[in-house]
Coordinates of C-alpha atoms and ligand atoms in Angstrom, one line a residue:
X1 CA 0.0 0.1 0.0
X2 CA 1.8 3.0 -1.2
X3 CA 1.2 6.6 -0.1
X4 CA -1.8 8.2 -1.8
X5 CA -1.3 11.1 -4.2
X6 CA -1.6 14.5 -3.1
X7 CA -5.2 16.1 -3.6
X8 CA -3.8 18.6 -5.9
X9 CA -0.9 17.9 -8.5
X10 CA 2.5 19.4 -7.6
X11 CA 3.7 19.8 -11.2
X12 CA 2.5 22.5 -13.4
X13 CA 3.3 20.2 -16.6
X14 CA 0.7 18.2 -18.3
X15 CA 0.5 14.8 -17.3
X16 CA -2.1 11.8 -17.7
X17 CA -1.1 9.6 -14.7
X18 CA 0.5 10.1 -11.3
X19 CA 2.2 7.0 -9.4
X20 CA 3.5 7.0 -5.9
X21 CA 6.8 5.2 -5.1
X22 CA 9.8 5.2 -3.0
X23 CA 13.4 6.1 -4.0
X24 CA 15.7 3.1 -3.8
X25 CA 19.3 4.7 -4.2
X26 CA 19.8 4.9 -0.5
X27 CA 18.3 3.5 2.6
X28 CA 16.3 6.7 3.3
X29 CA 13.9 5.7 0.9
X30 CA 12.3 9.1 0.1
X31 CA 8.6 9.1 -0.9
X32 CA 8.1 10.1 -4.6
X33 CA 5.4 11.4 -6.8
X34 CA 6.0 10.4 -10.4
X35 CA 4.0 12.3 -13.1
X36 CA 3.7 10.5 -16.5
X37 CA 2.4 10.9 -19.9
X38 CA 2.1 7.8 -22.1
X39 CA 4.3 5.8 -19.5
X40 CA 7.2 8.7 -19.9
X41 CA 8.2 10.4 -16.9
X42 CA 7.4 14.2 -17.2
X43 CA 8.1 15.3 -13.7
X44 CA 9.3 13.8 -10.5
X45 CA 8.5 15.4 -6.8
X46 CA 9.3 14.2 -3.4
X47 CA 6.1 13.2 -1.5
X48 CA 5.3 15.7 1.3
X49 CA 3.5 12.9 3.4
X50 CA 6.7 10.9 3.7
X51 CA 8.2 10.9 7.1
X52 CA 11.9 10.6 5.7
X53 CA 12.1 12.8 2.5
X54 CA 9.3 15.3 3.8
X55 CA 8.6 16.3 0.3
X56 CA 12.0 16.5 -1.1
X57 CA 14.5 14.4 -3.3
X58 CA 18.2 14.9 -3.3
X59 CA 20.2 15.5 -6.6
X60 CA 21.4 11.9 -6.6
X61 CA 17.8 10.5 -6.3
X62 CA 16.4 12.7 -9.0
X63 CA 19.4 12.1 -11.3
X64 CA 19.4 8.2 -10.8
X65 CA 15.4 8.0 -11.1
X66 CA 15.2 10.4 -13.9
X67 CA 18.2 10.0 -16.0
X68 CA 19.5 6.6 -15.7
X69 CA 16.5 4.8 -17.1
X70 CA 16.9 6.9 -20.4
X71 CA 20.7 7.3 -20.5
X72 CA 22.1 6.8 -24.0
X73 CA 25.2 4.9 -22.4
X74 CA 22.9 2.3 -20.9
X75 CA 23.0 -1.4 -21.9
X76 CA 19.6 -2.4 -23.2
X77 CA 20.1 -5.7 -24.8
X78 CA 22.1 -8.9 -23.6
X79 CA 25.7 -9.1 -25.0
X80 CA 28.1 -11.9 -25.6
X81 CA 31.9 -11.5 -25.6
X82 CA 33.4 -12.6 -28.8
X83 CA 37.1 -12.1 -28.9
X84 CA 37.7 -8.2 -28.0
X85 CA 34.3 -7.2 -29.0
X86 CA 30.6 -8.0 -28.0
X87 CA 27.8 -9.3 -30.0
X88 CA 24.0 -8.7 -29.4
X89 CA 22.2 -11.6 -28.3
X90 CA 18.4 -12.6 -28.9
X91 CA 16.4 -13.0 -25.5
X92 CA 16.1 -16.7 -26.3
X93 CA 20.1 -17.0 -26.8
X94 CA 20.8 -15.0 -23.6
X95 CA 18.4 -17.2 -21.6
X96 CA 20.2 -20.4 -22.9
X97 CA 23.5 -19.1 -22.1
X98 CA 22.5 -18.0 -18.7
X99 CA 20.9 -21.5 -17.9
X100 CA 24.0 -23.1 -18.9
X101 CA 26.3 -20.7 -16.9
X102 CA 24.2 -20.7 -13.9
X103 CA 24.1 -24.6 -13.9
X104 CA 27.7 -24.6 -12.9
X105 CA 28.9 -23.8 -9.3
X106 CA 28.0 -20.1 -9.1
X107 CA 29.0 -17.2 -6.8
X108 CA 26.8 -14.1 -6.8
X109 CA 28.4 -10.7 -6.0
X110 CA 25.6 -7.9 -5.0
X111 CA 26.5 -4.1 -5.3
X112 CA 25.2 -1.9 -2.4
X113 CA 21.9 -1.1 -4.6
X114 CA 20.7 -4.7 -4.1
X115 CA 17.0 -5.1 -2.9
X116 CA 15.3 -7.7 -0.8
X117 CA 14.1 -9.4 -4.1
X118 CA 17.7 -9.4 -5.5
X119 CA 19.0 -11.1 -2.3
X120 CA 16.3 -13.7 -2.6
X121 CA 17.2 -14.5 -6.2
X122 CA 21.1 -14.4 -5.5
X123 CA 20.3 -16.9 -2.6
X124 CA 18.6 -19.4 -5.1
X125 CA 21.6 -19.2 -7.6
X126 CA 24.6 -19.5 -5.5
X127 CA 26.7 -18.3 -2.5
X128 CA 26.0 -14.5 -1.9
X129 CA 28.8 -11.9 -1.5
X130 CA 28.5 -8.4 -1.7
X131 CA 30.1 -4.9 -0.9
X132 CA 27.6 -4.1 2.0
X133 CA 28.6 -4.8 5.5
X134 CA 26.4 -7.3 7.1
X135 CA 24.9 -6.4 10.4
X136 CA 22.7 -9.1 12.2
X137 CA 21.1 -6.4 14.2
X138 CA 19.0 -3.0 13.8
X139 CA 21.3 -0.4 12.3
X140 CA 19.5 2.2 14.4
X141 CA 17.1 2.2 17.4
X142 CA 15.2 5.1 16.4
X143 CA 13.7 6.8 13.1
X144 CA 15.8 9.5 11.6
X145 CA 12.9 12.1 12.4
X146 CA 13.7 11.6 16.2
X147 CA 17.2 12.6 15.9
X148 CA 15.9 16.1 16.3
X149 CA 14.7 15.3 20.0
X150 CA 18.1 14.2 21.2
X151 CA 20.3 16.9 23.3
X152 CA 23.6 15.6 22.3
X153 CA 24.9 13.7 19.4
X154 CA 28.5 12.1 19.4
X155 CA 29.3 11.4 15.8
X156 CA 32.2 9.3 14.5
X157 CA 32.5 10.0 10.7
X158 CA 28.9 10.0 9.8
X159 CA 28.5 12.3 6.9
X160 CA 25.0 11.8 5.3
X161 CA 25.9 14.4 2.6
X162 CA 28.1 11.8 0.9
X163 CA 25.5 9.0 1.0
X164 CA 22.1 9.3 2.7
X165 CA 21.7 13.0 1.6
X166 CA 18.4 14.0 3.0
X167 CA 19.3 12.6 6.3
X168 CA 21.4 15.8 6.7
X169 CA 18.2 17.5 7.5
X170 CA 17.6 15.6 10.8
X171 CA 21.3 16.5 12.0
X172 CA 20.5 20.1 11.2
X173 CA 17.1 20.1 13.0
X174 CA 18.9 18.6 16.0
X175 CA 21.6 21.3 16.0
X176 CA 18.8 24.0 15.5
X177 CA 16.9 22.8 18.5
X178 CA 19.9 23.2 20.6
X179 CA 21.7 19.8 20.6
X180 CA 25.3 19.7 21.2
X181 CA 27.1 17.9 18.2
X182 CA 30.5 16.5 18.9
X183 CA 32.2 15.1 15.8
X184 CA 35.3 12.9 15.7
X185 CA 36.7 11.9 12.2
X186 CA 39.6 12.4 9.5
X187 CA 38.0 15.0 7.4
X188 CA 36.5 18.3 7.9
X189 CA 33.0 17.8 6.3
X190 CA 29.7 19.7 6.4
X191 CA 28.8 17.9 9.6
X192 CA 31.9 19.1 11.2
X193 CA 31.0 22.5 10.2
X194 CA 27.7 22.2 12.0
X195 CA 29.3 20.7 15.2
X196 CA 29.7 22.6 18.6
X197 CA 33.0 21.0 19.0
X198 CA 35.1 18.5 16.8
X199 CA 38.3 16.4 16.8
X200 CA 40.1 16.0 13.4
X201 CA 42.7 13.3 13.7
X202 CA 44.3 10.3 11.9
X203 CA 41.6 7.6 11.9
X204 CA 42.8 5.4 14.9
X205 CA 43.0 8.8 16.9
X206 CA 39.6 9.5 16.3
X207 CA 38.4 6.1 17.0
X208 CA 40.4 6.0 20.3
X209 CA 38.9 9.4 21.3
X210 CA 35.4 8.4 20.3
X211 CA 35.8 5.0 22.4
X212 CA 37.0 7.3 25.4
X213 CA 33.7 9.3 25.1
X214 CA 31.8 6.3 25.1
X215 CA 33.4 5.3 28.4
X216 CA 32.3 8.5 29.7
X217 CA 35.7 10.1 29.5
X218 CA 36.5 13.7 28.5
X219 CA 33.8 16.5 27.8
X220 CA 31.9 14.3 25.2
X221 CA 32.0 11.5 27.8
X222 CA 30.6 13.7 30.5
X223 CA 27.8 14.7 28.2
X224 CA 27.0 10.9 27.5
X225 CA 27.2 10.3 31.4
X226 CA 24.9 13.3 32.3
X227 CA 22.5 13.1 29.5
X228 CA 22.2 9.2 28.9
X229 CA 19.1 8.4 26.9
X230 CA 19.0 11.8 25.4
X231 CA 22.3 11.2 23.5
X232 CA 22.4 9.7 20.0
X233 CA 25.7 7.9 19.1
X234 CA 26.3 8.0 15.5
X235 CA 29.0 6.1 13.4
X236 CA 29.4 6.4 9.6
X237 CA 29.9 3.4 7.4
X238 CA 33.5 4.3 6.5
X239 CA 34.6 3.3 10.0
X240 CA 32.6 0.0 9.8
X241 CA 34.2 -1.0 6.6
X242 CA 37.6 -0.8 8.2
X243 CA 39.8 -2.7 10.8
X244 CA 38.0 -0.8 13.5
X245 CA 34.7 -2.6 13.1
X246 CA 35.0 -4.8 15.8
X247 CA 36.3 -2.4 18.7
X248 CA 33.7 0.1 17.6
X249 CA 30.6 -2.1 17.7
X250 CA 31.7 -3.5 21.1
X251 CA 32.3 0.0 22.6
X252 CA 28.9 1.1 21.1
X253 CA 27.2 -1.8 22.7
X254 CA 28.8 -1.1 26.1
X255 CA 27.9 2.5 25.9
X256 CA 24.3 1.6 25.2
X257 CA 24.1 -0.7 28.0
X258 CA 25.5 1.5 30.5
X259 CA 24.2 4.9 29.6
X260 CA 21.0 3.9 27.7
X261 CA 22.1 6.1 24.6
X262 CA 20.6 5.6 21.3
X263 CA 22.7 4.7 18.3
X264 CA 22.4 5.1 14.4
X265 CA 24.9 3.6 12.0
X266 CA 24.8 5.7 8.9
X267 CA 25.4 4.0 5.4
X268 CA 24.2 1.1 3.4
X269 CA 24.0 -2.3 5.4
X270 CA 22.7 -5.7 4.9
X271 CA 20.4 -7.5 7.3
X272 CA 21.0 -10.8 5.5
X273 CA 24.2 -12.7 5.7
X274 CA 26.7 -12.2 2.8
X275 CA 30.3 -12.4 2.7
X276 CA 32.4 -9.4 1.7
X277 CA 35.0 -8.6 -1.0
X278 CA 37.8 -10.1 0.8
X279 CA 36.2 -13.4 1.1
X280 CA 34.9 -13.2 -2.6
X281 CA 38.6 -12.8 -3.7
X282 CA 39.8 -15.6 -1.4
X283 CA 37.1 -18.1 -2.2
X284 CA 37.1 -17.3 -6.2
X285 CA 38.6 -20.5 -7.2
X286 CA 35.8 -22.6 -5.9
X287 CA 33.5 -21.2 -8.5
X288 CA 33.1 -21.9 -12.3
X289 CA 30.6 -19.0 -12.7
X290 CA 30.5 -15.5 -11.4
X291 CA 27.3 -13.5 -11.4
X292 CA 28.1 -10.0 -10.8
X293 CA 25.7 -7.2 -10.0
X294 CA 27.2 -3.8 -10.6
X295 CA 30.8 -3.2 -11.0
X296 CA 32.8 -5.1 -8.4
X297 CA 36.0 -5.8 -10.4
X298 CA 36.9 -2.0 -9.7
X299 CA 38.2 -3.5 -6.2
X300 CA 40.5 -6.1 -8.1
X301 CA 44.2 -5.4 -8.9
X302 CA 45.5 -6.5 -12.3
X303 CA 47.0 -9.7 -10.7
X304 CA 43.6 -10.4 -9.2
X305 CA 41.9 -10.0 -12.5
X306 CA 44.3 -12.6 -14.2
X307 CA 42.9 -15.3 -11.6
X308 CA 39.5 -14.9 -13.3
X309 CA 40.5 -16.4 -16.5
X310 CA 39.0 -19.7 -17.5
X311 CA 35.5 -18.7 -15.3
X312 CA 32.3 -17.6 -16.9
X313 CA 31.7 -13.9 -15.8
X314 CA 28.1 -12.7 -16.2
X315 CA 27.4 -9.1 -15.5
X316 CA 24.0 -7.6 -14.7
X317 CA 24.7 -4.1 -15.6
X318 CA 23.4 -0.5 -16.3
X319 CA 26.6 0.6 -18.1
X320 CA 29.7 -0.9 -20.0
X321 CA 31.9 -0.6 -16.7
X322 CA 35.2 -2.2 -16.1
X323 CA 33.2 -5.2 -14.8
X324 CA 31.3 -5.3 -18.2
X325 CA 34.4 -5.1 -20.2
X326 CA 36.0 -8.1 -18.3
X327 CA 32.7 -10.2 -18.5
X328 CA 31.6 -13.0 -21.0
X329 CA 27.8 -12.3 -20.9
X330 CA 26.2 -9.1 -20.2
X331 CA 22.6 -8.9 -19.0
X332 CA 20.9 -5.5 -19.0
X333 CA 19.7 -4.3 -15.6
X334 CA 16.3 -2.9 -14.7
X335 CA 16.3 0.5 -13.1
X336 CA 14.7 0.6 -9.7
X337 CA 11.6 2.6 -11.1
X338 CA 11.2 -0.1 -13.8
X339 CA 10.4 -2.9 -11.3
X340 CA 8.8 -3.5 -7.9
X341 CA 11.2 -3.7 -5.2
X342 CA 11.6 -3.7 -1.4
X343 CA 14.4 -1.4 -0.1
X344 CA 16.3 -1.9 3.1
X345 CA 15.6 1.3 4.9
X346 CA 17.1 3.0 8.1
X347 CA 15.4 0.4 10.5
X348 CA 12.5 -0.1 8.0
X349 CA 11.5 -1.8 4.9
X350 CA 9.8 0.2 2.0
X351 CA 8.1 -1.6 -0.8
X352 CA 7.9 0.3 -4.0
X353 CA 5.8 -0.5 -7.2
X354 CA 7.1 0.2 -10.7
X355 CA 6.5 3.6 -12.1
X356 CA 8.3 3.3 -15.4
X357 CA 8.0 0.8 -18.1
X358 CA 11.2 -1.3 -18.6
X359 CA 12.8 -1.4 -22.1
X360 CA 13.5 -5.0 -21.8
X361 CA 12.7 -8.4 -20.1
X362 CA 14.3 -9.2 -16.8
X363 CA 16.4 -12.2 -18.1
X364 CA 17.2 -13.5 -14.7
X365 CA 13.4 -13.9 -14.0
X366 CA 11.3 -13.1 -10.9
X367 CA 12.9 -14.0 -7.3
X368 CA 11.3 -17.2 -5.9
X369 CA 8.2 -15.8 -4.1
X370 CA 8.4 -18.1 -1.1
X371 CA 12.1 -17.0 -0.5
X372 CA 10.9 -13.2 -0.6
X373 CA 8.2 -14.2 2.0
X374 CA 10.9 -15.9 4.1
X375 CA 13.1 -13.1 4.3
X376 CA 10.3 -10.6 5.0
X377 CA 9.2 -13.0 7.9
X378 CA 12.7 -12.9 9.3
X379 CA 12.5 -9.1 9.3
X380 CA 9.1 -9.0 10.8
X381 CA 6.9 -7.9 7.8
X382 CA 4.7 -9.3 5.3
X383 CA 5.2 -9.0 1.4
X384 CA 4.6 -7.0 -1.4
X385 CA 1.8 -4.4 -1.8
X386 CA 0.6 -5.4 1.8
X387 CA 3.6 -3.6 3.2
X388 CA 2.0 -0.5 4.9
X389 CA 4.2 2.1 3.3
X390 CA 7.2 1.7 5.6
X391 CA 7.5 -1.3 8.0
X392 CA 9.7 -1.2 10.8
X393 CA 12.3 -4.0 10.9
X394 CA 11.9 -6.4 13.8
X395 CA 15.8 -7.2 14.1
X396 CA 17.6 -7.5 17.5
X397 CA 19.2 -4.7 19.1
X398 CA 22.8 -4.1 18.9
X399 CA 23.2 -5.3 22.6
X400 CA 21.5 -8.6 21.9
X401 CA 23.8 -10.2 19.4
X402 CA 27.4 -11.6 19.7
X403 CA 29.9 -9.5 18.1
X404 CA 33.4 -10.3 16.3
X405 CA 36.5 -9.4 17.9
X406 CA 38.5 -6.4 16.7
X407 CA 41.8 -4.7 17.2
X408 CA 42.8 -1.0 17.2
X409 CA 45.4 -0.6 14.6
X410 CA 47.6 2.4 14.6
X411 CA 49.5 4.0 11.8
X412 CA 51.2 7.2 11.1
X413 CA 50.0 7.2 7.5
X414 CA 46.4 6.0 6.3
X415 CA 44.9 5.6 2.8
X416 CA 41.1 6.4 2.8
X417 CA 39.3 5.3 -0.4
X418 CA 35.4 6.3 -0.5
X419 CA 32.8 7.2 -3.0
X420 CA 32.7 11.0 -2.4
X421 CA 30.2 13.4 -4.0
X422 CA 29.2 11.3 -6.9
X423 CA 29.0 7.6 -6.5
X424 CA 29.5 4.6 -8.9
X425 CA 26.7 5.5 -11.1
X426 CA 27.3 9.2 -11.0
X427 CA 30.4 8.5 -13.2
X428 CA 28.0 7.4 -15.9
X429 CA 25.5 10.2 -15.5
X430 CA 26.1 13.5 -17.3
X431 CA 24.1 15.4 -14.7
X432 CA 26.2 14.1 -11.6
X433 CA 29.6 13.5 -12.9
X434 CA 30.4 17.3 -13.1
X435 CA 30.0 17.5 -9.2
X436 CA 33.3 15.7 -9.0
X437 CA 34.8 15.6 -12.6
X438 CA 38.3 14.5 -12.1
X439 CA 39.9 11.9 -9.6
X440 CA 42.2 13.6 -7.1
X441 CA 43.7 12.4 -3.8
X442 CA 43.3 15.0 -1.0
X443 CA 46.1 15.5 1.5
X444 CA 46.7 17.8 4.2
X445 CA 49.5 20.5 3.1
X446 CA 51.9 19.3 5.6
X447 CA 51.4 15.7 4.5
X448 CA 51.1 15.9 0.8
X449 CA 54.7 15.4 -0.1
X450 CA 54.7 12.0 1.9
X451 CA 52.3 10.6 -0.7
X452 CA 54.1 12.0 -3.9
X453 CA 54.3 8.6 -5.8
X454 CA 50.5 8.0 -5.5
X455 CA 49.0 7.2 -9.0
X456 CA 46.6 9.9 -8.7
X457 CA 47.4 13.7 -8.7
X458 CA 47.5 15.0 -5.1
X459 CA 45.5 18.1 -4.2
X460 CA 46.4 19.8 -0.9
X461 CA 43.5 20.2 1.4
X462 CA 43.6 21.3 4.8
X463 CA 40.1 19.6 5.6
X464 CA 42.1 16.3 5.7
X465 CA 43.7 15.3 9.1
X466 CA 47.6 15.2 8.7
X467 CA 48.9 11.8 7.4
X468 CA 45.7 10.9 5.6
X469 CA 45.3 10.5 1.9
X470 CA 41.7 10.5 0.8
X471 CA 40.8 9.4 -2.9
X472 CA 37.4 8.7 -4.3
X473 CA 36.9 5.2 -5.1
X474 CA 34.0 5.7 -7.8
X475 CA 36.5 6.1 -10.6
X476 CA 37.7 3.4 -13.1
X477 CA 39.5 3.0 -16.3
X478 CA 36.5 2.6 -18.5
X479 CA 34.0 5.3 -17.4
X480 CA 33.2 7.7 -20.3
X481 CA 34.0 11.2 -18.5
X482 CA 37.5 11.6 -17.3
X483 CA 38.6 8.0 -16.5
X484 CA 40.5 7.5 -13.3
X485 CA 42.2 4.6 -11.5
X486 CA 40.2 1.9 -9.7
X487 CA 40.2 1.3 -5.9
X488 CA 41.6 -2.3 -6.5
X489 CA 44.8 -0.7 -8.0
X490 CA 45.0 2.2 -5.6
X491 CA 44.7 0.3 -2.2
X492 CA 46.1 -2.9 -0.9
X493 CA 42.9 -3.8 0.8
X494 CA 40.0 -2.1 -1.0
X495 CA 37.4 -3.9 1.0
X496 CA 38.5 -1.6 4.0
X497 CA 37.8 2.2 3.4
X498 CA 40.6 2.9 5.9
X499 CA 43.9 1.1 5.3
X500 CA 47.2 1.7 7.3
X501 CA 49.9 2.4 4.9
X502 CA 52.8 2.0 7.6
X503 CA 52.1 0.2 10.7
X504 CA 54.2 1.4 13.7
Ligands
SF4_601 S1 18.4 10.8 0.1 FE1 18.4 8.6 -0.7 S2 16.3 8.0 -0.9 FE2 16.2 10.3 -0.6 S3 16.3 11.0 -2.7 FE3 18.4 10.9 -2.1 S4 19.0 8.9 -2.8 FE4 16.9 8.8 -2.9

């Protein structure tokens, strides 16, 4: 059951149909009104009644929903590698080749845009890997709109303007209502700008200081002790895709138990078990077929790419990225507006019906419906259209699950690889790529010379902590506008966003 349309149309353009849906390009799942004429989109608005979007859509959501489906760069037919080029396949040929490839031992790699239906399908085809961290507990214990009611926010590296863009509003609301925002991290970002106080330091120093605060030490710790339940602890995905994951989650759990504080982990997480990029690389030799969603080979070095020889690579792709160029069979991927899907939200599920017609058939087929129902039941929800707008996830709390051990690595130099202003798809969309047109690596002016041999031009930037080199990982060698260098070449451990370059 989607949100109903508004009483009066929000667009001034002529239209024949209005459909309501959710944006699926980040976990915030903003409500949308799609105005259509003859099945073509003429205008797109944020739905004013939606609790997260509150009537707005961010530039990424607009670009991905409006521009991706009609991009001239998009792959629209199945393709088969023949030597150095590709040949168009008919649907029948593609189905036959797919059936043959998937009958062999298969691993599936999901990118961060996977939906609940994608996961169910992947599970039915083989072992599942992905770039999204698996968390067997609720990523947040309160809805984003309730951030504004907290009196203090202690934040380690959560920067919604890079990922869950509209979430920024709830941080701003909290600060405008007088909340004390204390940020810890390695780059001065817009959240730092809004902070009452901040610590800009190397990643391990920021983590140590944050953990001290979680123990009730220092000024931030005193706030936590005094205000207890009225404090929100925020941790960004960057620090959870790093060697600090174990120590951070344990410290967060202890602080929650001792002081009753709320928590929110900001980023893309999976409530379903999946193995990470590191395991994917380590276990590759067990598989004959790799079914790859998105562009995972950007995490591979040249040497690792060579290990793929002899395997059948099938890429479910929007664009002819590096992964597509290295694959044997290319399957066009439906945009989220072109199909029904269930998005993993910030503590909820959002079911979105299709609002656009797809230019091609879904060659991988429908996800097995019993598997989708089973996943929904595990998360505490019923399926499909019966999802009442957004359904809260009934996952355990952070305090109720066993956690992995971790260690606190220290280093004088750190490499930070991250999707910055434009993400993986932004490199292929003419509207979003100019936001970050060329790949550069950012280093503090006093540290820049330490990284002089880095394969990407260094830009001096005092917003970085000293000893930290930050580089966008959304670039790769085949992108059409200003190609760059992929994360798998830049980083020795691209499955970690933060990598020590020189252990003490
Ligand atoms: S904040 Fe996320 S859900 Fe909302 S419009 Fe942007 S990408 Fe879509």
